[in-house]
Tab-separated table of C-alpha atoms in Angstrom:
chain	number	residue	atom	x	y	z
A	293	MET	CA	125.737	9.979	57.416
A	294	SER	CA	123.815	12.297	59.276
A	295	ARG	CA	123.494	12.772	62.919
A	296	ALA	CA	120.675	13.917	64.558
A	297	ARG	CA	121.054	17.425	66.451
A	298	ARG	CA	120.069	17.228	69.819
A	299	SER	CA	119.220	20.538	72.113
A	300	PHE	CA	118.493	21.914	75.508
A	301	SER	CA	115.189	21.720	76.202
A	302	PRO	CA	114.107	25.163	76.919
A	303	GLU	CA	112.906	25.462	80.719
A	304	LEU	CA	116.929	24.204	81.242
A	305	LEU	CA	117.493	27.080	78.829
A	306	GLU	CA	115.465	28.635	80.577
A	307	SER	CA	115.934	28.128	84.282
A	308	VAL	CA	119.927	28.399	83.825
A	309	ARG	CA	119.259	31.565	81.476
A	310	ALA	CA	116.823	33.014	85.070
A	311	LEU	CA	119.690	31.864	87.500
A	312	SER	CA	121.950	35.259	89.389
A	313	VAL	CA	125.427	35.191	89.533
A	314	ASN	CA	126.201	34.550	92.862
A	315	GLU	CA	123.526	30.924	91.527
A	316	ALA	CA	126.475	30.533	88.920
A	317	LEU	CA	128.848	31.545	91.239
A	318	ASP	CA	127.943	28.205	93.664
A	319	ARG	CA	127.454	26.185	91.359
A	320	LEU	CA	130.563	26.211	90.038
A	321	ALA	CA	131.898	25.969	93.629
A	322	LEU	CA	134.108	28.149	93.270
A	323	TYR	CA	134.849	30.394	96.242
A	324	TRP	CA	133.741	34.479	96.250
A	325	LYS	CA	133.589	37.431	98.384
A	326	ARG	CA	130.911	40.764	98.242
A	327	ASP	CA	134.030	43.657	98.945
A	328	PRO	CA	131.608	45.564	101.536
A	329	ASP	CA	133.453	48.742	100.590
A	330	PHE	CA	132.881	48.785	97.447
A	331	VAL	CA	130.742	52.978	96.890
A	332	PRO	CA	129.114	52.203	93.562
A	333	VAL	CA	129.494	55.558	91.138
A	334	LYS	CA	126.335	54.547	88.875
A	335	ASP	CA	123.588	52.672	89.722
A	336	LYS	CA	123.589	51.783	93.797
A	337	ALA	CA	122.412	48.256	92.718
A	338	THR	CA	125.849	47.522	91.450
A	339	VAL	CA	128.332	45.280	93.539
A	340	ARG	CA	131.626	43.933	93.417
A	341	LEU	CA	133.110	40.336	93.776
A	342	ASN	CA	135.711	38.490	94.348
A	343	VAL	CA	135.966	35.268	92.977
A	344	SER	CA	138.943	32.520	93.707
A	345	LEU	CA	139.511	31.024	90.159
A	346	PRO	CA	140.622	26.883	90.002
A	347	GLY	CA	143.694	26.234	90.378
A	348	GLY	CA	145.242	29.641	91.890
A	349	GLY	CA	143.601	33.173	90.052
A	350	SER	CA	140.898	35.219	90.989
A	351	VAL	CA	138.077	37.460	88.834
A	352	GLU	CA	136.627	41.331	90.016
A	353	LEU	CA	133.478	41.946	89.142
A	354	LEU	CA	131.004	44.009	89.227
A	355	VAL	CA	127.756	42.803	89.104
A	356	THR	CA	124.568	44.629	88.420
A	357	GLY	CA	121.102	42.549	88.567
A	358	GLN	CA	122.239	39.582	85.738
A	359	LYS	CA	124.964	41.877	83.679
A	360	TRP	CA	128.434	41.653	85.416
A	361	TYR	CA	131.984	43.176	83.855
A	362	ASP	CA	135.295	41.416	84.799
A	363	THR	CA	136.860	44.195	85.799
A	364	ARG	CA	141.153	42.717	85.369
A	365	ALA	CA	139.910	41.372	82.232
A	366	GLY	CA	138.204	44.419	80.175
A	367	GLN	CA	134.926	42.069	79.201
A	368	GLY	CA	131.982	42.191	80.554
A	369	GLY	CA	128.249	40.132	79.934
A	370	GLY	CA	124.445	39.062	80.767
A	371	GLY	CA	123.514	36.651	82.572
A	372	ALA	CA	124.862	33.075	84.368
A	373	ILE	CA	125.558	31.202	81.439
A	374	ASP	CA	128.195	34.139	79.700
A	375	LEU	CA	129.783	33.957	83.000
A	376	VAL	CA	130.531	30.575	83.070
A	377	MET	CA	131.664	30.821	79.107
A	378	HIS	CA	134.556	34.017	80.460
A	379	LEU	CA	135.561	32.393	83.855
A	380	LEU	CA	135.784	28.541	82.638
A	381	ARG	CA	136.416	29.167	79.125
A	382	VAL	CA	134.104	26.713	77.746
A	383	ASP	CA	131.636	26.554	74.535
A	384	PHE	CA	128.243	27.363	74.938
A	385	VAL	CA	127.392	24.256	75.212
A	386	THR	CA	129.985	23.063	78.514
A	387	ALA	CA	128.605	26.145	79.942
A	388	VAL	CA	125.259	25.178	79.967
A	389	LYS	CA	125.599	20.997	81.374
A	390	THR	CA	127.778	23.111	83.368
A	391	LEU	CA	125.102	25.189	85.023
A	392	GLY	CA	122.368	22.936	84.745
A	393	ASP	CA	123.991	19.105	85.575
A	394	PHE	CA	123.312	20.056	89.874
A	395	SER	CA	120.029	18.630	91.888
A	396	ARG	CA	117.201	20.553	92.790
């Protein structure tokens, strides 16, 4: 018996991919704070965010546009979906559902 493969609408994927890192963190209801003392070395647009995770952990992210890098884990990515997958340790489908599950 074959199961029909369901996929996300192009509109949903486009809207989720367009989210900034800050918007993604807000949608996850995570507390984050920009480090006002951070001085970027390479790109002046880079900011450092300290993010509190559920369960008491925290991460330090360097963010330039939609690209992010977790300095403690030594891992980075590009966009909100990658960020959710990294922070929450979930797969692509769960990350998209998590980011897309909101009311505007």
